[in-house]
Structure formats: structure tokens, C-alpha cells
Amino acid sequence: MMTQEQMERMTQAVLHIREKMAEAAIRAGRKPEEILLCAACKTRTVEEVRFSAGLPIDLFGENHVQELVEKTDAGAYLGKPGHFIGHLQTNKVNKVVGRAALIHSVDSLRLLEKIDSAAQKLNIIQEILVEVNIGAEQSKSGVRPEELWPLLEAAQEKANIRVRGLMAIPPADAEERETEGYFENMNILLNQARERQGHSGKMDILSMGMSQDFAAAIAHGATIVRIGTAIYGPRDYGTKK
């Protein structure tokens, strides 16, 4: 059971984040309502997520398929959208397509084809983002920037997929100035993708920025920021992985 202290701390944390998001948007000459707050709720309980869903959070992001299934089935998001933001294995696509309003982490033709096939069976259009490995890290998923265009072209040919934009996670050990450079490069890539694909009105999502750097991400065009620790506190990996 959550304590009153935990509920109050979470409430104040979300209000503080919202305030900082609005300040960052205004500094960048943007409207605060242009940026959505995604609560990254990996390892959080159904109770915690359900309570947070009553706060000014726009949507929820899950890294693990089993947690997306559990929390969706339990109604933990209180009708708000659930997104899949983690690495998606092809053998788990069927559990995510149709359940996640948006899949942030598409990074291969094989995954694209699996999603399209699953969406076709459900007779739906699955919205996705292409994940870009903007820091060219060996240990991280995502396409290299130069690999982005062939994947976008392939996606455009899929009848049951709609690409809404791009997602990225800059290197965790990057200096602040380097991180801002990565964010700016992502903004440039999204604009280039719009021009190349003729999606000016559709490719409108740039998912980047987390607890430690969301203000910088907003300054460089983020439309979704994914924040976990700053909302829920440090994660306990002892019980869930």
C-alpha cells in the first residue's frame, strides 16, 4: 500500500516537472501544451501507476511487455494512453500491437514487418516511432542516422503502419553540451524525414529527454519527454526485472 507521504511526494514531483517543462517550452518560444509528459513506469506497481494516472501525466511508457500487459489489463492508466518504449523482441510483437498506442523503439526491417503483419491481422493501423542510435553506441539499440532513410522508406510501404516520428536516448555519460548536440541532431533528422517522406503533417513526434535532461530536450524540439525516477523515485530492481 502506498503511504500518504508517498502520494504527496509523487503529486508534488509531477507538479514540479510540469512547471519545469512549461518554463523550458516558453524559453524555447514554444507552447507548453505541445510537449507531452510520458511517465516511464518500469518496475512500478499497478497501485503506483494507477495513483499517478490521476495526476497531470499525459501517457505511460513501459519497457517490458509483461508490465504493459499487466497494467493495461488492470486499467492502471485510467484510460490514458500506454506506449511501449523499451527494446521490442520480434517474438513479443503480438502482445504489444493493438495494446500500445505508440511503439517508440522500431529499429529494424524485421521488426517493422512483424508489426505490420500483427496489425494486419487485427485490422488496425499501428503507430510507431523509429529509434535512432544517435550516439552510435555499440551496446544500444536503434538505427544509425545513415540507416534511417531505408527503414523509413520501407515503413511507408506498409499498409498497417504509420510512422509518427523518431525516438532517441543520448549516451548517458555525455557532457551537457554533447547531449544538447545529440538533441539538436535529432531535431534536424526529424525535419529531414518530413521533407523526404512528405509527412509534414504526420511525422510530428520527437520522443527524447528523461529525468536528468528533459529541459534541454524540450529546447531542441522534443514533443514527448519520458520521465521515471523524477516522478516515482529510485527504482527497486530487487523484485522486478
Coordinates of C-alpha atoms in Angstrom, one line a residue:
M1 CA 0.0 0.0 0.0
M2 CA 1.2 3.5 -0.8
T3 CA 1.6 5.8 2.2
Q4 CA 0.2 9.3 2.4
E5 CA 3.7 10.6 2.3
Q6 CA 4.5 8.7 -0.9
M7 CA 1.3 10.0 -2.6
E8 CA 2.1 13.6 -1.6
R9 CA 5.7 13.3 -2.8
M10 CA 4.6 12.0 -6.1
T11 CA 2.0 14.7 -6.5
Q12 CA 4.5 17.4 -5.8
A13 CA 7.1 15.8 -8.1
V14 CA 4.7 15.8 -11.1
L15 CA 3.6 19.4 -10.5
H16 CA 7.3 20.4 -10.3
I17 CA 8.1 18.6 -13.5
R18 CA 5.2 20.2 -15.2
E19 CA 6.4 23.6 -14.1
K20 CA 9.9 22.9 -15.4
M21 CA 8.5 21.6 -18.7
A22 CA 6.4 24.8 -19.2
E23 CA 9.4 27.0 -18.3
A24 CA 11.6 25.2 -20.9
A25 CA 8.9 25.4 -23.5
I26 CA 8.4 29.1 -23.0
R27 CA 12.2 29.8 -23.1
A28 CA 12.3 28.0 -26.5
G29 CA 9.4 30.0 -27.8
R30 CA 7.1 27.0 -27.8
K31 CA 3.7 26.4 -26.2
P32 CA 3.8 24.2 -23.1
E33 CA 0.8 22.1 -24.3
E34 CA 3.0 21.0 -27.3
I35 CA 5.0 18.7 -25.0
L36 CA 3.6 15.5 -23.5
L37 CA 4.7 14.0 -20.2
C38 CA 5.3 10.3 -20.5
A39 CA 5.6 8.6 -17.1
A40 CA 8.3 5.8 -17.6
C41 CA 6.8 3.3 -15.2
K42 CA 9.2 0.3 -15.5
T43 CA 9.1 -1.8 -12.3
R44 CA 6.3 0.3 -10.7
T45 CA 3.3 -1.4 -9.2
V46 CA -0.2 -1.2 -10.5
E47 CA -1.1 0.8 -7.4
E48 CA 1.6 3.4 -8.0
V49 CA 0.8 3.7 -11.7
R50 CA -3.0 4.0 -11.0
F51 CA -2.4 6.7 -8.5
S52 CA 0.0 8.6 -10.8
A53 CA -2.6 8.4 -13.6
G54 CA -4.8 10.7 -11.6
L55 CA -2.1 13.4 -11.8
P56 CA -1.3 15.7 -14.7
I57 CA 0.6 13.0 -16.7
D58 CA -0.3 12.6 -20.4
L59 CA 0.6 8.9 -21.0
F60 CA 2.6 6.0 -19.7
G61 CA 5.7 4.2 -21.1
E62 CA 6.5 0.6 -20.5
N63 CA 9.9 -1.1 -21.2
H64 CA 8.7 -4.6 -20.6
V65 CA 5.9 -6.4 -22.4
Q66 CA 4.7 -8.2 -19.4
E67 CA 4.3 -5.0 -17.5
L68 CA 2.4 -3.4 -20.4
V69 CA 0.0 -6.3 -20.4
E70 CA -0.4 -6.4 -16.6
K71 CA -1.1 -2.7 -16.2
T72 CA -3.3 -2.4 -19.3
D73 CA -5.4 -5.3 -18.2
A74 CA -5.7 -3.9 -14.7
G75 CA -6.8 -0.5 -16.0
A76 CA -3.9 1.2 -14.2
Y77 CA -3.6 4.0 -16.8
L78 CA -7.2 5.2 -16.1
G79 CA -7.9 5.5 -19.8
K80 CA -4.7 7.4 -20.6
P81 CA -2.5 6.0 -23.5
G82 CA 0.1 3.3 -22.8
H83 CA 3.2 3.4 -25.0
F84 CA 5.9 0.8 -25.4
I85 CA 9.3 2.5 -25.1
G86 CA 11.7 -0.4 -24.5
H87 CA 13.5 -2.8 -26.9
L88 CA 10.9 -4.9 -28.5
Q89 CA 11.7 -8.5 -29.4
T90 CA 10.1 -9.9 -32.5
N91 CA 8.6 -12.9 -30.7
K92 CA 6.6 -10.5 -28.4
V93 CA 5.2 -8.2 -31.1
N94 CA 1.7 -9.8 -31.0
K95 CA 1.3 -8.8 -27.3
V96 CA 2.2 -5.2 -28.0
V97 CA 0.5 -4.4 -31.3
G98 CA -3.0 -3.1 -30.6
R99 CA -2.2 -2.7 -26.9
A100 CA 0.3 0.1 -27.1
A101 CA -1.0 3.3 -28.6
L102 CA 2.5 4.0 -29.9
I103 CA 5.7 1.9 -30.2
H104 CA 8.8 4.1 -29.7
S105 CA 11.5 1.6 -30.5
V106 CA 11.3 0.2 -34.0
D107 CA 14.9 -0.2 -35.3
S108 CA 14.9 -3.0 -38.0
L109 CA 13.1 -4.1 -41.1
R110 CA 12.3 -7.5 -39.5
L111 CA 10.6 -5.8 -36.5
L112 CA 8.8 -3.5 -38.9
E113 CA 7.5 -6.5 -40.9
K114 CA 6.3 -8.3 -37.7
I115 CA 4.5 -5.3 -36.5
D116 CA 2.8 -4.8 -39.9
S117 CA 1.7 -8.4 -40.0
A118 CA 0.3 -8.3 -36.5
A119 CA -1.6 -5.1 -37.2
Q120 CA -3.0 -6.5 -40.4
K121 CA -4.4 -9.5 -38.5
L122 CA -6.1 -7.1 -36.1
N123 CA -7.2 -4.8 -39.0
I124 CA -5.7 -1.8 -37.3
I125 CA -3.0 0.8 -38.1
Q126 CA -0.2 0.6 -35.6
E127 CA 1.6 3.9 -34.9
I128 CA 5.3 3.7 -34.4
L129 CA 8.5 5.8 -33.9
V130 CA 11.8 4.8 -35.4
E131 CA 14.5 4.7 -32.7
V132 CA 17.8 6.3 -33.7
N133 CA 21.1 5.4 -32.1
I134 CA 22.2 9.0 -32.2
G135 CA 25.4 8.4 -30.2
A136 CA 26.4 5.4 -32.3
E137 CA 26.8 3.2 -29.1
Q138 CA 27.6 -0.4 -29.7
S139 CA 25.5 -1.5 -26.7
K140 CA 22.4 0.4 -27.6
S141 CA 19.6 -0.4 -30.0
G142 CA 18.4 1.9 -32.7
V143 CA 19.4 2.6 -36.3
R144 CA 22.4 4.7 -37.1
P145 CA 21.4 8.1 -38.7
E146 CA 22.5 7.0 -42.1
E147 CA 20.4 3.8 -41.9
L148 CA 17.2 5.8 -41.1
W149 CA 16.2 6.6 -44.6
P150 CA 15.9 3.0 -46.0
L151 CA 13.9 2.0 -42.9
L152 CA 11.5 4.9 -43.3
E153 CA 11.0 4.1 -46.9
A154 CA 10.2 0.5 -46.0
A155 CA 7.8 1.7 -43.4
Q156 CA 6.0 3.9 -45.9
E157 CA 5.2 0.9 -47.9
K158 CA 3.5 -1.0 -45.0
A159 CA -0.3 -0.7 -45.2
N160 CA -0.8 -1.2 -41.4
I161 CA 1.9 1.0 -40.0
R162 CA 2.0 4.8 -39.6
V163 CA 5.3 6.4 -38.7
R164 CA 4.7 9.3 -36.4
G165 CA 8.3 10.4 -35.7
L166 CA 11.6 9.5 -34.1
M167 CA 12.9 8.5 -30.7
A168 CA 16.4 8.6 -29.2
I169 CA 18.4 8.1 -26.0
P170 CA 21.7 10.1 -26.0
P171 CA 24.7 8.4 -24.3
A172 CA 24.3 8.5 -20.5
D173 CA 27.9 9.6 -19.9
A174 CA 27.8 12.5 -22.4
E175 CA 28.6 16.1 -21.2
E176 CA 25.7 18.5 -21.1
R177 CA 26.9 20.3 -24.3
E178 CA 27.3 17.0 -26.1
T179 CA 23.8 15.9 -25.1
E180 CA 22.3 19.1 -26.4
G181 CA 24.1 18.4 -29.7
Y182 CA 22.5 15.0 -29.9
F183 CA 19.1 16.5 -29.3
E184 CA 19.7 19.1 -31.9
N185 CA 20.8 16.4 -34.4
M186 CA 17.6 14.5 -33.7
N187 CA 15.5 17.6 -34.4
I188 CA 17.4 18.0 -37.7
L189 CA 16.8 14.4 -38.6
L190 CA 13.0 14.7 -38.0
N191 CA 12.8 17.8 -40.2
Q192 CA 14.8 16.0 -42.9
A193 CA 12.5 12.9 -42.6
R194 CA 9.4 15.2 -43.0
E195 CA 10.9 16.6 -46.2
R196 CA 11.9 13.3 -47.6
Q197 CA 8.8 11.4 -46.8
G198 CA 6.2 14.1 -47.5
H199 CA 4.9 13.6 -43.9
S200 CA 4.9 17.2 -42.8
G201 CA 1.6 16.9 -41.1
K202 CA 2.1 13.3 -39.8
M203 CA 5.7 13.0 -38.6
D204 CA 5.1 15.2 -35.6
I205 CA 6.6 13.3 -32.7
L206 CA 10.1 13.6 -31.3
S207 CA 10.5 11.4 -28.2
M208 CA 13.6 12.3 -26.2
G209 CA 14.7 13.6 -22.8
M210 CA 14.5 11.9 -19.4
S211 CA 14.6 12.9 -15.8
Q212 CA 18.1 14.5 -16.0
D213 CA 17.9 16.3 -19.3
F214 CA 14.2 16.8 -20.3
A215 CA 14.5 20.7 -20.3
A216 CA 17.4 20.5 -22.8
A217 CA 15.3 18.1 -25.0
I218 CA 12.4 20.5 -25.0
A219 CA 14.7 23.3 -26.0
H220 CA 15.6 21.2 -29.1
G221 CA 12.2 20.2 -30.2
A222 CA 11.1 17.2 -28.0
T223 CA 7.3 16.6 -28.1
I224 CA 7.4 13.7 -25.7
V225 CA 9.7 13.5 -22.6
R226 CA 10.0 10.2 -20.8
I227 CA 10.4 10.7 -17.1
G228 CA 10.5 7.9 -14.5
T229 CA 12.8 8.4 -11.5
A230 CA 11.9 12.1 -11.0
I231 CA 8.2 11.0 -10.7
Y232 CA 8.4 7.7 -8.8
G233 CA 11.7 7.9 -7.1
P234 CA 14.7 5.4 -7.4
R235 CA 13.8 2.0 -8.9
D236 CA 14.0 -1.1 -6.9
Y237 CA 15.3 -3.9 -9.2
G238 CA 15.2 -6.5 -6.5
T239 CA 11.7 -7.8 -7.3
K240 CA 11.1 -7.0 -11.0
K241 CA 13.5 -7.1 -13.9

